[in-house]
Coordinates of C-alpha atoms in Angstrom, one line a residue:
X1 CA 101.0 121.6 87.7
X2 CA 100.5 119.8 84.4
X3 CA 99.6 116.4 85.7
X4 CA 97.2 115.0 88.4
X5 CA 97.9 111.7 90.1
X6 CA 94.6 110.2 91.3
X7 CA 94.4 107.4 93.8
X8 CA 90.9 107.2 95.3
X9 CA 88.4 104.3 95.3
X10 CA 87.4 103.3 91.8
X11 CA 83.8 104.4 92.3
X12 CA 84.9 108.0 92.6
X13 CA 88.0 108.0 90.4
X14 CA 86.3 108.7 87.1
X15 CA 84.7 111.9 88.4
X16 CA 88.1 113.2 89.7
X17 CA 89.8 112.3 86.5
X18 CA 87.1 114.2 84.5
X19 CA 87.7 117.3 86.7
X20 CA 91.5 117.1 86.0
X21 CA 91.0 116.7 82.2
X22 CA 88.6 119.6 82.1
X23 CA 91.2 121.7 84.0
X24 CA 93.7 120.9 81.2
X25 CA 95.8 118.4 83.2
X26 CA 97.2 115.1 82.2
X27 CA 96.1 112.2 84.4
X28 CA 97.8 109.3 86.0
X29 CA 95.0 107.2 87.3
X30 CA 96.4 104.9 89.9
X31 CA 92.9 103.7 91.1
X32 CA 91.6 100.3 90.1
X33 CA 88.0 99.0 90.0
X34 CA 87.1 101.7 87.5
X35 CA 84.4 100.6 84.9
X36 CA 85.7 100.0 81.4
X37 CA 83.0 102.5 80.0
X38 CA 84.5 105.2 82.3
X39 CA 88.0 104.4 81.0
X40 CA 86.9 104.8 77.4
X41 CA 85.1 108.1 78.2
X42 CA 88.1 109.5 79.9
X43 CA 90.6 108.5 77.2
X44 CA 88.3 109.7 74.4
X45 CA 88.1 113.1 76.1
X46 CA 91.8 113.2 76.7
X47 CA 92.6 112.5 73.0
X48 CA 90.2 115.4 72.0
X49 CA 92.1 117.7 74.4
X50 CA 95.6 116.5 73.5
X51 CA 96.1 115.0 77.0
X52 CA 97.2 111.7 78.4
X53 CA 95.2 109.4 80.7
X54 CA 97.6 106.8 82.2
X55 CA 95.4 104.1 83.7
X56 CA 93.1 103.2 85.3
X57 CA 95.2 100.8 87.4
X58 CA 98.4 102.5 86.2
X59 CA 100.9 101.6 88.9
X60 CA 104.0 102.9 87.3
X61 CA 105.3 105.7 85.0
X62 CA 108.5 107.7 84.6
X63 CA 107.8 111.1 83.0
X64 CA 110.8 113.3 82.2
X65 CA 112.8 111.5 84.8
X66 CA 110.1 111.8 87.5
X67 CA 109.0 108.5 89.0
X68 CA 105.3 108.1 89.6
X69 CA 103.5 105.3 91.5
X70 CA 105.6 102.2 92.2
X71 CA 108.4 103.3 89.8
X72 CA 112.0 102.4 90.5
X73 CA 115.1 104.5 90.7
X74 CA 116.6 104.1 87.2
X75 CA 118.9 106.5 85.2
X76 CA 117.8 108.7 82.3
X77 CA 118.8 107.3 79.0
X78 CA 117.8 106.5 75.4
X79 CA 115.2 103.7 75.8
X80 CA 111.5 104.6 75.8
X81 CA 108.8 102.3 77.0
X82 CA 105.0 102.2 76.4
X83 CA 103.4 99.7 78.8
X84 CA 100.0 98.3 79.3
X85 CA 101.5 96.9 82.5
X86 CA 102.8 98.1 85.8
X87 CA 105.2 95.5 87.2
X88 CA 106.1 94.5 83.7
X89 CA 107.3 98.1 83.1
X90 CA 109.2 97.9 86.4
X91 CA 110.9 94.6 85.5
X92 CA 112.0 95.9 82.1
X93 CA 113.3 99.3 83.4
X94 CA 115.2 97.6 86.2
X95 CA 116.9 95.1 83.8
X96 CA 117.7 98.0 81.4
X97 CA 119.3 99.9 84.3
X98 CA 121.2 96.8 85.4
X99 CA 122.6 96.4 81.9
X100 CA 124.0 100.0 82.1
X101 CA 121.4 101.8 80.0
X102 CA 118.7 104.3 81.0
X103 CA 115.1 105.3 80.4
X104 CA 113.9 108.4 78.3
X105 CA 110.2 108.0 79.1
X106 CA 108.2 105.1 80.6
X107 CA 104.5 105.7 79.9
X108 CA 102.0 103.4 81.6
X109 CA 98.7 103.3 79.9
X110 CA 96.8 100.9 82.1
X111 CA 96.4 97.1 81.9
X112 CA 93.1 97.2 79.9
X113 CA 94.2 99.7 77.3
X114 CA 95.1 97.0 74.7
X115 CA 91.8 95.2 75.2
X116 CA 89.3 95.5 72.3
X117 CA 86.9 97.3 74.6
X118 CA 89.4 100.2 74.9
X119 CA 91.2 99.7 71.7
X120 CA 94.6 101.1 72.6
X121 CA 93.3 104.7 72.9
X122 CA 96.4 105.7 75.0
X123 CA 98.9 103.2 73.5
X124 CA 98.6 105.0 70.2
X125 CA 99.3 108.3 71.9
X126 CA 102.2 106.9 73.9
X127 CA 103.9 105.4 70.8
X128 CA 103.4 108.7 68.9
X129 CA 105.1 110.5 71.9
X130 CA 108.1 108.2 71.8
X131 CA 108.4 108.6 68.1
X132 CA 108.5 112.4 68.5
X133 CA 110.9 112.3 71.5
X134 CA 114.4 113.2 70.4
X135 CA 115.8 111.5 73.6
X136 CA 114.3 108.1 72.6
X137 CA 116.5 106.0 70.3
X138 CA 114.8 102.7 70.9
X139 CA 111.2 101.9 71.9
X140 CA 109.8 99.0 73.9
X141 CA 106.2 98.0 74.0
X142 CA 105.0 95.6 76.8
X143 CA 101.8 94.4 78.3
X144 CA 99.3 91.6 78.6
X145 CA 98.1 90.0 75.3
X146 CA 96.1 92.5 73.3
X147 CA 92.7 91.9 71.8
X148 CA 92.7 90.6 68.2
X149 CA 91.5 93.8 66.7
X150 CA 93.8 96.0 68.8
X151 CA 96.8 93.8 68.0
X152 CA 96.3 94.6 64.3
X153 CA 96.2 98.3 65.1
X154 CA 99.2 98.0 67.4
X155 CA 101.3 96.4 64.6
X156 CA 100.5 99.4 62.4
X157 CA 101.4 101.9 65.1
X158 CA 104.8 100.1 65.7
X159 CA 105.5 100.1 62.0
X160 CA 105.2 103.9 61.9
X161 CA 107.6 104.5 64.8
X162 CA 110.6 105.0 62.6
X163 CA 112.8 103.7 65.5
X164 CA 114.0 100.2 66.5
X165 CA 111.3 98.6 68.6
X166 CA 111.1 95.6 71.0
X167 CA 107.7 94.1 71.8
X168 CA 106.1 91.0 73.2
X169 CA 103.4 91.1 70.5
X170 CA 103.5 89.4 67.0
X171 CA 104.5 91.5 64.1
X172 CA 107.0 93.8 65.8
X173 CA 110.5 94.3 64.5
X174 CA 111.8 92.2 67.5
X175 CA 109.6 90.0 69.5
X176 CA 110.7 89.1 73.0
X177 CA 109.5 86.0 74.9
X178 CA 109.9 87.4 78.4
X179 CA 110.2 90.8 80.1
X180 CA 113.9 90.1 80.8
X181 CA 114.5 89.3 77.1
X182 CA 112.6 92.5 76.1
X183 CA 114.9 94.6 78.3
X184 CA 118.1 92.9 77.0
X185 CA 116.9 93.2 73.4
X186 CA 116.2 97.0 73.9
X187 CA 119.7 97.4 75.3
X188 CA 121.2 95.4 72.3
X189 CA 119.3 97.5 69.8
X190 CA 120.4 100.7 71.5
X191 CA 124.0 99.5 71.2
X192 CA 123.7 98.2 67.7
X193 CA 124.2 94.6 68.6
X194 CA 122.1 91.5 68.0
X195 CA 119.4 90.6 70.6
X196 CA 119.8 87.2 72.2
X197 CA 117.4 85.5 74.6
X198 CA 118.4 84.3 78.1
X199 CA 117.5 81.0 79.7
X200 CA 119.6 81.3 82.8
X201 CA 122.5 83.6 83.6
X202 CA 124.2 81.1 85.9
X203 CA 126.2 78.3 84.4
X204 CA 124.3 75.0 83.7
X205 CA 126.1 73.2 86.4
X206 CA 125.1 75.8 89.0
X207 CA 121.4 75.5 88.0
X208 CA 121.6 71.7 88.1
X209 CA 123.0 71.9 91.6
X210 CA 120.2 74.2 92.7
X211 CA 117.6 71.8 91.3
X212 CA 119.2 68.8 92.9
X213 CA 119.5 70.4 96.3
X214 CA 115.8 71.4 96.2
X215 CA 114.5 68.1 94.9
X216 CA 116.4 65.7 97.1
X217 CA 114.5 66.4 100.3
X218 CA 111.0 66.5 98.7
X219 CA 108.5 63.7 99.4
X220 CA 106.9 61.7 96.6
X221 CA 103.5 63.4 97.0
X222 CA 105.0 66.9 96.8
X223 CA 104.4 67.8 93.1
X224 CA 103.0 71.3 92.6
X225 CA 104.4 74.8 92.0
X226 CA 102.3 77.4 93.8
X227 CA 102.9 81.1 92.8
X228 CA 101.8 83.9 95.2
X229 CA 102.3 87.2 93.4
X230 CA 101.8 90.9 94.0
X231 CA 102.6 91.9 90.4
X232 CA 100.0 91.1 87.7
X233 CA 102.2 91.0 84.6
X234 CA 104.9 89.0 86.5
X235 CA 102.2 86.5 87.5
X236 CA 101.0 86.2 83.9
X237 CA 104.6 85.7 82.8
X238 CA 105.2 83.0 85.4
X239 CA 102.0 81.1 84.5
X240 CA 103.0 81.2 80.8
X241 CA 106.5 79.8 81.6
X242 CA 105.0 77.0 83.8
X243 CA 102.5 76.0 81.1
X244 CA 105.2 75.7 78.5
X245 CA 107.1 73.3 80.8
X246 CA 104.6 71.4 82.9
X247 CA 101.3 69.7 82.6
X248 CA 98.3 70.4 84.8
X249 CA 98.8 74.1 85.1
X250 CA 95.7 76.0 86.0
X251 CA 94.8 78.8 83.5
X252 CA 94.8 82.4 84.5
X253 CA 96.1 83.9 87.8
X254 CA 93.1 83.5 90.1
X255 CA 94.8 80.9 92.3
X256 CA 92.1 78.3 91.3
X257 CA 92.7 74.7 90.4
X258 CA 94.3 71.8 92.4
X259 CA 97.6 71.5 90.5
X260 CA 100.2 74.0 89.5
X261 CA 98.7 77.5 90.0
X262 CA 99.5 81.2 90.4
X263 CA 97.5 83.9 92.1
X264 CA 97.8 87.6 91.4
X265 CA 96.8 89.3 94.6
X266 CA 96.9 92.7 92.9
X267 CA 93.8 91.8 90.9
X268 CA 90.8 94.1 91.4
X269 CA 88.8 91.5 93.4
X270 CA 91.6 91.3 96.0
X271 CA 92.0 95.1 96.4
X272 CA 88.4 96.2 97.1
X273 CA 88.6 98.1 100.4
X274 CA 92.2 97.2 101.1
X275 CA 95.7 98.4 99.9
X276 CA 97.5 96.8 97.0
X277 CA 99.7 93.9 98.2
X278 CA 102.8 95.8 97.2
X279 CA 101.9 98.3 99.9
X280 CA 100.4 95.9 102.5
X281 CA 101.2 92.2 102.5
X282 CA 98.6 91.0 104.9
X283 CA 96.6 89.0 102.3
X284 CA 99.8 87.7 100.7
X285 CA 101.1 86.3 104.0
X286 CA 97.8 84.5 104.4
X287 CA 98.2 82.9 100.9
X288 CA 101.8 82.0 101.4
X289 CA 101.0 80.1 104.6
X290 CA 97.9 78.5 103.0
X291 CA 99.8 77.3 100.0
X292 CA 102.8 76.2 102.1
X293 CA 100.5 74.1 104.3
X294 CA 99.2 72.0 101.3
X295 CA 101.1 68.7 101.6
X296 CA 101.3 68.5 97.8
X297 CA 103.1 71.9 97.4
X298 CA 106.7 71.4 96.3
X299 CA 107.7 74.9 95.4
X300 CA 106.5 78.3 96.5
X301 CA 107.1 80.9 93.7
X302 CA 107.2 84.6 94.7
X303 CA 107.9 88.0 93.4
X304 CA 109.3 90.8 95.5
X305 CA 108.8 94.2 93.9
X306 CA 110.6 97.3 95.1
X307 CA 110.0 101.0 94.2
X308 CA 109.1 104.4 95.6
X309 CA 105.5 103.6 96.4
X310 CA 105.9 100.1 97.6
X311 CA 106.3 98.8 101.2
X312 CA 109.6 100.0 102.7
X313 CA 110.7 96.3 103.4
X314 CA 108.7 94.0 101.1
X315 CA 111.0 91.0 101.8
X316 CA 110.8 91.6 105.6
X317 CA 107.0 91.8 105.4
X318 CA 106.6 88.3 103.8
X319 CA 109.5 86.6 105.6
X320 CA 107.5 85.7 108.7
X321 CA 105.0 83.8 106.5
X322 CA 107.8 82.1 104.5
X323 CA 109.4 81.0 107.8
X324 CA 106.1 79.8 109.2
X325 CA 105.4 77.8 106.0
X326 CA 108.8 76.2 106.1
X327 CA 108.5 75.3 109.8
X328 CA 105.0 73.9 109.3
X329 CA 106.3 71.7 106.5
X330 CA 109.3 70.5 108.6
X331 CA 107.0 69.5 111.4
X332 CA 105.2 67.1 109.1
X333 CA 108.4 65.7 107.6
X334 CA 108.3 67.8 104.4
X335 CA 110.7 70.2 102.7
X336 CA 109.4 73.3 101.1
X337 CA 111.4 74.9 98.3
X338 CA 110.9 78.7 98.0
X339 CA 112.0 80.5 94.8
X340 CA 111.7 84.2 94.3
X341 CA 112.9 87.1 92.2
X342 CA 113.5 90.7 93.3
X343 CA 112.4 93.5 90.9
X344 CA 114.3 96.7 91.8
X345 CA 117.6 98.6 91.8
X346 CA 120.2 99.6 94.3
X347 CA 118.9 103.2 94.1
X348 CA 115.4 102.1 95.4
X349 CA 114.5 103.0 98.9
X350 CA 114.5 99.3 99.8
X351 CA 117.9 98.6 98.1
X352 CA 117.8 95.5 96.0
X353 CA 120.9 93.8 97.5
X354 CA 119.5 94.2 101.0
X355 CA 116.2 92.5 100.0
X356 CA 118.1 89.7 98.2
X357 CA 120.3 89.1 101.3
X358 CA 117.3 89.0 103.6
X359 CA 115.5 86.4 101.5
X360 CA 118.7 84.3 100.9
X361 CA 119.4 84.2 104.7
X362 CA 116.0 82.6 105.2
X363 CA 116.7 79.9 102.7
X364 CA 114.9 81.4 99.7
X365 CA 116.5 80.8 96.3
X366 CA 116.6 84.2 94.7
X367 CA 116.9 84.3 90.9
X368 CA 118.0 87.3 88.8
X369 CA 114.6 87.7 87.0
X370 CA 111.0 86.6 87.3
X371 CA 111.4 84.5 84.2
X372 CA 114.4 82.6 85.6
X373 CA 112.6 82.0 88.9
X374 CA 109.6 80.5 87.1
X375 CA 111.9 78.3 85.0
X376 CA 113.8 77.1 88.0
X377 CA 110.5 76.3 89.8
X378 CA 109.4 74.3 86.8
X379 CA 112.6 72.3 86.7
X380 CA 112.3 71.4 90.4
X381 CA 108.7 70.3 89.9
X382 CA 109.6 68.3 86.8
X383 CA 112.4 66.4 88.6
X384 CA 110.7 65.7 91.9
X385 CA 110.9 62.1 93.2

């Protein structure tokens, strides 16, 4: 063995990771609720020993073709990813696979790695590894917004790559606005073509019809988009898209505020003493029914994330709550629009097409990407009666 995958409660995870590092093993630290000071200690030791610590809260990685955590079934290829993001990494790898390209390496470094407290200790190593990897022709860097000091360092590391690079951070050779755009830009760079952003893949007339069909039965007091997410980076992407198109959008992904809002149920405070919502959707079902019961909710916005470590039927697990929310709305004379995206591939254990079909049969509007789903939800809310 050369790598230890650790998934124990956060209070104990640091000690187990230290044991692995002292034994000469790379570490994928799936555990969340690990103190930042412990993360810095682990990553500093790993750098001294020439090892990787992926995490804490590293949900996904693909190392030499081996999927770890929630990773999806994608082909090997020439695009390498360094990600301070779990579901963001999944969304990008799945769109790359759908476009006919593959993944050389997908290195998750943990969502806090680009904070100034951690300072990109593992992102620097991940980018150096992609630079040295002969199988990687194009690099892609994704994650939540970095700290100001870390962003300056990140731009320097990207400049030294010596390979085409796509990033969602300022100063990179190609900056993508969304995860979908990042994936398509990486594919374009691998093929020597010019990257182009995507608004909707369906024709404008089809999008207009979707909006009209959703808006027509809404009552005048139904005005808000309510996002209930299992993926953190997907939730942040959705809130960013809503804020760019709508007023009165609550900041962050805590589910607070009385207007448009998004909650990330994979946040540490929701996972203490319980499984991640991609494994067990109990809390998510409760939130879907709660948001659907609000008489001012116009659109429920959801993500459905597939992968090896996820629930075997993520759509089926939340469909009872979606149906209950829609029935409850109908009994009070309301219509509830439900918009979702499915992050996954046909090779995943859950099979993407089967998940899309199950959602569509229940009246859910399924969009090709999280970004497109959030844009559609914003259009519906903007054109309500």
